Amino acid sequence: MKVTILLICSCLAWGGLGKPQFPDQEKDPLFWNTWAQRTLKNALTLQKLNQNTAKNLILFLGDGMGIPTVTAARILKGQLSRQSGEETQLEMDNFPFVALSKTYNTNAQVADSAGAATAFLCGVKANEGTVGVSAAAVRSQCNTTQGNEVTSILRWAKEAGKSVGIVTTTRVNHATPSAAYAHCVDRDWYSDGEMPAEAVQAGCKDIARQLFENIPNIDVIMGGGRKYMFPKNQSDVEYPGEKKHFGTRIDRRNLVEEWNNRMKNKNAHYVWNKKELLSLNPNSVDYLLGLFEPGDLPYDLERNNETDPSLTEMVEVAIKILKKNPSGFYLLVEGGRIDHGHHDGKAKQALHEAVEMDRAIGHAGLMTSIYDTMTVVTADHSHMFNFGGYTPRGNTIFGLAPMLSDVDQKPFTAILYGNGPGFKVVNGLRENVSTLDYEENNYKAQSAVPLSMETHGGEDVAVFAKGPMAHMLHGVHEQNYIPHVMAYAACIGQNIDHCMLSSGASSLSAALPSLTALLTLIRLLC
């Protein structure tokens, strides 16, 4: 009965019975022509390219945020505001320049987050599963680390005198953030407790330790990953009775305590919950370490608003602290759990994570200026996620397609995965989704191939850019091009020659009138 009613409703929406499910103004060609002309005029203003030097750099990385995820998140954002959704604009949609990034790793057609992070942070393509090392390093082989280290744009910015920060919804030593500071041949070496004994004995360092030792004065660090900072079996401050959250360090070091001791005279603060974070006065904080969970932060749909900060709240605090530096800042922001939602086949969780990251992008835009801040939004890779099925305008993004399969005569949701945990057969046939709550937060969308975890996708991902030199992100590029553009815009790292030349040219230009006057005077006297 439920499926019959759903199908009737879908067909009514599809056919419309003469009442289309979209605003009446859209029936008037003037509406579309006016919109297009307004967009055209905005495009013409881009001829005046922003070639300022970028004082600040912000990279928003949606982990696993492929183009289908961007489109679906756009629709969800609109539907959360009681609109049909398709016409909604994400904050990143308003960025004036868009490119495509080729995401493959040096040894993988379909990228993993670690190798991809090394590309978009260190400017060098690398092997899957490795962070902050070149492709000469081999995953899990400790002896291939030394001599193959590569540095990141976060380090380039720090060495240029800028403040630097990392904000993530995953562990702060997860694949994406770790490429900003670590050199490790295995992305899973979160602490020495996850490393092979021979790798520790050979002198390789775990990623948590490198967070504090490689670039010791990272100004802002926020995310999860508490358990990797504390001695093995030490109970967690928030979950004292849960062994899965106990410390993991075999070396018995307390990295948080060490950080506190080292930073005690530097206006530094360690916080582990939202209340402590929001009670800080950013004007009196120069260094911040915020570890809000033993592992990853919870999905935004499941977040405890009293104890866990949102991505937007973390970004706001980070920018307030970092922007005090007159030399500017570099900030890496990762919406990391978009990826996790997709791996679990939980599209609702993934898309709400993407909408929250878009909210953080908008908030960062309000706190900075397009004239001196280059902001880039991209993804490390895509996923085997898509949606379709000839759904009508305004169809809930988590809803059914308006037809039955003409093969098994069963309904199907618009959102589907190419592979993953949503594959299920009942009595030899595809499960009937009308018997399930397919709009429930943790519903696992059906997949074509059964896997315990859904996989990444191999297609190009979008790169959105605004601010100084944003026009240099155009067309189709290798993923490792991204940090080179950002460094060029900010005159840091190896991209400083053009800044010195332009500075010299400016000085010469300013001196020319005086030089001309001097030559005239000499001629008169002689």
Short mmCIF file of N, CA and C in Angstrom, two decimals, residues 28-42:
data_model
loop_
_atom_site.label_atom_id
_atom_site.label_comp_id
_atom_site.label_asym_id
_atom_site.label_seq_id
_atom_site.Cartn_x
_atom_site.Cartn_y
_atom_site.Cartn_z
N ASP A 28 7.86 32.40 -17.65
CA ASP A 28 8.06 33.61 -18.45
C ASP A 28 9.51 33.66 -18.95
N PRO A 29 9.72 33.70 -20.28
CA PRO A 29 11.09 33.76 -20.81
C PRO A 29 11.88 34.94 -20.26
N LEU A 30 11.17 36.02 -19.88
CA LEU A 30 11.86 37.19 -19.35
C LEU A 30 12.65 36.84 -18.09
N PHE A 31 12.13 35.93 -17.28
CA PHE A 31 12.82 35.51 -16.05
C PHE A 31 14.19 34.95 -16.38
N TRP A 32 14.25 34.02 -17.33
CA TRP A 32 15.51 33.37 -17.67
C TRP A 32 16.45 34.33 -18.41
N ASN A 33 15.89 35.15 -19.29
CA ASN A 33 16.73 36.11 -20.02
C ASN A 33 17.35 37.15 -19.10
N THR A 34 16.55 37.61 -18.14
CA THR A 34 17.06 38.60 -17.18
C THR A 34 18.17 38.00 -16.32
N TRP A 35 17.96 36.77 -15.88
CA TRP A 35 18.95 36.08 -15.06
C TRP A 35 20.26 35.91 -15.85
N ALA A 36 20.13 35.49 -17.11
CA ALA A 36 21.31 35.28 -17.94
C ALA A 36 22.06 36.58 -18.20
N GLN A 37 21.31 37.66 -18.44
CA GLN A 37 21.95 38.95 -18.69
C GLN A 37 22.68 39.46 -17.45
N ARG A 38 22.08 39.23 -16.28
CA ARG A 38 22.72 39.63 -15.03
C ARG A 38 24.03 38.84 -14.84
N THR A 39 23.99 37.56 -15.15
CA THR A 39 25.18 36.73 -15.05
C THR A 39 26.24 37.17 -16.05
N LEU A 40 25.78 37.55 -17.24
CA LEU A 40 26.69 38.02 -18.28
C LEU A 40 27.43 39.28 -17.84
N LYS A 41 26.71 40.22 -17.25
CA LYS A 41 27.33 41.46 -16.80
C LYS A 41 28.34 41.19 -15.69
N ASN A 42 28.00 40.25 -14.81
CA ASN A 42 28.96 39.89 -13.75
C ASN A 42 30.21 39.28 -14.35
#
